[in-house]
PDB file of C-alpha atoms in Angstrom:
ATOM      1  CA  MET F   1     179.718-151.287-187.723  1.00  0.00           C
ATOM      2  CA  ARG F   2     181.465-154.436-188.959  1.00  0.00           C
ATOM      3  CA  ASP F   3     178.268-156.461-188.395  1.00  0.00           C
ATOM      4  CA  ILE F   4     176.337-154.098-190.657  1.00  0.00           C
ATOM      5  CA  GLU F   5     179.026-154.337-193.346  1.00  0.00           C
ATOM      6  CA  GLU F   6     179.037-158.143-193.222  1.00  0.00           C
ATOM      7  CA  PHE F   7     175.235-158.246-193.359  1.00  0.00           C
ATOM      8  CA  SER F   8     175.281-155.915-196.383  1.00  0.00           C
ATOM      9  CA  LYS F   9     177.867-158.116-198.130  1.00  0.00           C
ATOM     10  CA  ALA F  10     175.795-161.211-197.366  1.00  0.00           C
ATOM     11  CA  VAL F  11     172.637-159.646-198.851  1.00  0.00           C
ATOM     12  CA  ARG F  12     174.542-158.959-202.083  1.00  0.00           C
ATOM     13  CA  ARG F  13     175.348-162.686-202.340  1.00  0.00           C
ATOM     14  CA  LEU F  14     171.633-163.574-202.680  1.00  0.00           C
ATOM     15  CA  PRO F  15     169.589-163.585-205.912  1.00  0.00           C
ATOM     16  CA  GLN F  16     168.077-160.217-206.849  1.00  0.00           C
ATOM     17  CA  PRO F  17     164.348-159.758-206.258  1.00  0.00           C
ATOM     18  CA  VAL F  18     162.260-159.943-209.446  1.00  0.00           C
ATOM     19  CA  SER F  19     158.936-158.174-209.973  1.00  0.00           C
ATOM     20  CA  CYS F  20     156.076-160.328-211.181  1.00  0.00           C
ATOM     21  CA  PHE F  21     154.955-160.844-214.759  1.00  0.00           C
ATOM     22  CA  SER F  22     151.351-160.545-215.897  1.00  0.00           C
ATOM     23  CA  ASN F  23     151.109-164.346-216.172  1.00  0.00           C
ATOM     24  CA  GLY F  24     152.976-165.429-213.039  1.00  0.00           C
ATOM     25  CA  ALA F  25     155.923-165.060-210.713  1.00  0.00           C
ATOM     26  CA  CYS F  26     159.561-165.486-211.651  1.00  0.00           C
ATOM     27  CA  CYS F  27     161.753-167.750-209.544  1.00  0.00           C
ATOM     28  CA  PRO F  28     164.702-165.654-208.329  1.00  0.00           C
ATOM     29  CA  TRP F  29     166.913-168.776-208.364  1.00  0.00           C
ATOM     30  CA  CYS F  30     166.477-170.008-211.949  1.00  0.00           C
ATOM     31  CA  GLY F  31     164.138-167.582-213.775  1.00  0.00           C
ATOM     32  CA  GLY F  32     161.404-170.183-214.167  1.00  0.00           C
ATOM     33  CA  LEU F  33     157.874-168.812-214.557  1.00  0.00           C
ATOM     34  CA  ASN F  34     155.517-170.123-211.898  1.00  0.00           C
ATOM     35  CA  LYS F  35     151.897-169.512-212.891  1.00  0.00           C
ATOM     36  CA  THR F  36     150.400-170.558-209.556  1.00  0.00           C
ATOM     37  CA  VAL F  37     151.906-168.881-206.500  1.00  0.00           C
ATOM     38  CA  THR F  38     150.679-167.726-203.127  1.00  0.00           C
ATOM     39  CA  PHE F  39     151.700-164.734-201.058  1.00  0.00           C
ATOM     40  CA  GLY F  40     154.424-166.041-198.772  1.00  0.00           C
ATOM     41  CA  MET F  41     156.756-168.958-199.347  1.00  0.00           C
ATOM     42  CA  ASN F  42     156.631-170.986-202.577  1.00  0.00           C
ATOM     43  CA  ASN F  43     158.733-173.666-204.261  1.00  0.00           C
ATOM     44  CA  CYS F  44     159.758-173.269-207.888  1.00  0.00           C
ATOM     45  CA  ASP F  45     158.084-175.714-210.279  1.00  0.00           C
ATOM     46  CA  GLU F  46     161.316-175.906-212.280  1.00  0.00           C
ATOM     47  CA  CYS F  47     164.268-175.961-209.842  1.00  0.00           C
ATOM     48  CA  GLY F  48     162.378-176.798-206.626  1.00  0.00           C
ATOM     49  CA  LYS F  49     164.078-174.101-204.546  1.00  0.00           C
ATOM     50  CA  ALA F  50     162.141-172.033-202.022  1.00  0.00           C
ATOM     51  CA  TYR F  51     161.435-168.326-202.493  1.00  0.00           C
ATOM     52  CA  ALA F  52     158.996-165.764-201.145  1.00  0.00           C
ATOM     53  CA  PHE F  53     156.397-163.847-203.141  1.00  0.00           C
ATOM     54  CA  GLY F  54     154.514-160.724-202.163  1.00  0.00           C
ATOM     55  CA  TYR F  55     155.159-157.267-200.743  1.00  0.00           C
ATOM     56  CA  PRO F  56     158.102-157.314-198.296  1.00  0.00           C
ATOM     57  CA  ASP F  57     158.567-154.346-195.940  1.00  0.00           C
ATOM     58  CA  TRP F  58     161.481-153.003-198.000  1.00  0.00           C
ATOM     59  CA  HIS F  59     159.527-153.042-201.304  1.00  0.00           C
ATOM     60  CA  CYS F  60     157.593-149.889-202.201  1.00  0.00           C
ATOM     61  CA  ASP F  61     156.572-150.539-205.839  1.00  0.00           C
ATOM     62  CA  LYS F  62     153.034-151.457-206.853  1.00  0.00           C
ATOM     63  CA  ASP F  63     153.852-154.920-208.263  1.00  0.00           C
ATOM     64  CA  PRO F  64     154.665-157.828-205.939  1.00  0.00           C
ATOM     65  CA  VAL F  65     158.130-159.390-206.118  1.00  0.00           C
ATOM     66  CA  SER F  66     159.756-162.797-205.798  1.00  0.00           C
ATOM     67  CA  TRP F  67     162.754-162.825-203.473  1.00  0.00           C
ATOM     68  CA  VAL F  68     164.977-165.086-201.414  1.00  0.00           C
ATOM     69  CA  PRO F  69     164.566-164.367-197.697  1.00  0.00           C
ATOM     70  CA  PHE F  70     167.812-163.673-195.871  1.00  0.00           C
ATOM     71  CA  PRO F  71     169.291-166.923-194.478  1.00  0.00           C
ATOM     72  CA  HIS F  72     169.703-165.769-190.861  1.00  0.00           C
ATOM     73  CA  ALA F  73     170.446-169.255-189.483  1.00  0.00           C
ATOM     74  CA  GLU F  74     173.161-169.966-192.064  1.00  0.00           C
ATOM     75  CA  PHE F  75     174.673-166.486-191.614  1.00  0.00           C
ATOM     76  CA  THR F  76     174.817-166.963-187.840  1.00  0.00           C
ATOM     77  CA  ALA F  77     176.270-170.472-188.250  1.00  0.00           C
ATOM     78  CA  CYS F  78     179.029-168.971-190.436  1.00  0.00           C
ATOM     79  CA  GLY F  79     179.969-166.621-187.607  1.00  0.00           C
ATOM     80  CA  GLY F  80     178.347-163.662-189.341  1.00  0.00           C
ATOM     81  CA  ARG F  81     180.889-163.817-192.174  1.00  0.00           C
ATOM     82  CA  ALA F  82     179.490-163.079-195.631  1.00  0.00           C
ATOM     83  CA  ASP F  83     182.429-164.679-197.457  1.00  0.00           C
ATOM     84  CA  LEU F  84     181.429-168.078-196.067  1.00  0.00           C
ATOM     85  CA  LEU F  85     177.989-167.939-197.714  1.00  0.00           C
ATOM     86  CA  PRO F  86     177.833-169.197-201.313  1.00  0.00           C
ATOM     87  CA  GLU F  87     177.717-166.406-203.891  1.00  0.00           C
ATOM     88  CA  PHE F  88     174.769-166.608-206.284  1.00  0.00           C
ATOM     89  CA  LYS F  89     175.575-166.342-210.005  1.00  0.00           C
ATOM     90  CA  PRO F  90     172.490-165.713-212.195  1.00  0.00           C
ATOM     91  CA  ASN F  91     172.057-167.904-215.259  1.00  0.00           C
ATOM     92  CA  GLU F  92     171.587-166.413-218.738  1.00  0.00           C
ATOM     93  CA  ARG F  93     167.788-166.497-218.511  1.00  0.00           C
ATOM     94  CA  LEU F  94     167.858-164.494-215.248  1.00  0.00           C
ATOM     95  CA  GLN F  95     170.305-161.993-216.754  1.00  0.00           C
ATOM     96  CA  GLN F  96     167.841-161.449-219.618  1.00  0.00           C
ATOM     97  CA  ILE F  97     164.988-161.032-217.126  1.00  0.00           C
ATOM     98  CA  TYR F  98     167.013-158.468-215.121  1.00  0.00           C
ATOM     99  CA  PHE F  99     167.657-156.557-218.355  1.00  0.00           C
ATOM    100  CA  GLN F 100     163.976-156.691-219.389  1.00  0.00           C
ATOM    101  CA  LYS F 101     162.798-155.566-215.961  1.00  0.00           C
ATOM    102  CA  SER F 102     165.329-152.690-215.997  1.00  0.00           C
ATOM    103  CA  GLU F 103     163.959-151.547-219.353  1.00  0.00           C
ATOM    104  CA  GLU F 104     160.394-151.684-217.991  1.00  0.00           C
ATOM    105  CA  HIS F 105     161.390-149.743-214.873  1.00  0.00           C
ATOM    106  CA  LEU F 106     163.154-147.056-216.920  1.00  0.00           C
ATOM    107  CA  GLY F 107     160.380-146.935-219.522  1.00  0.00           C
ATOM    108  CA  VAL F 108     162.781-147.294-222.462  1.00  0.00           C
ATOM    109  CA  ARG F 109     163.866-150.112-224.739  1.00  0.00           C
ATOM    110  CA  ALA F 110     167.549-150.614-225.474  1.00  0.00           C
ATOM    111  CA  ASP F 111     168.557-150.361-229.130  1.00  0.00           C
ATOM    112  CA  MET F 112     170.357-153.660-229.619  1.00  0.00           C
ATOM    113  CA  THR F 113     171.029-153.022-233.327  1.00  0.00           C
ATOM    114  CA  LYS F 114     173.933-150.663-232.658  1.00  0.00           C
ATOM    115  CA  ALA F 115     177.232-151.361-230.935  1.00  0.00           C
ATOM    116  CA  ASN F 116     178.081-149.226-227.889  1.00  0.00           C
TER     117      ASN F 116
END
């Protein structure tokens, strides 16, 4: 049971998957828009980091996503401890993309003119 908990914690330390845009794929590391991608592994034009693009087994929506594959080798090298993996902190651009994609998924636009 502890292994499953550590794996779950480790997954939460990775960048969130991002569904594609009509004009390209979003890098889950920096939010950069990559207009030419292939299904499978890609490198971001902006930050150079590797990410996958396509339809992973766990994804059931119609649009493909960009995601960071789980780092099994690093996780094993850390003794299966999630706290030894670096925690990803999204930049402001990615936070805006997450918000936009949430609005699209919910089918509503947030009214930003009023305070909560």
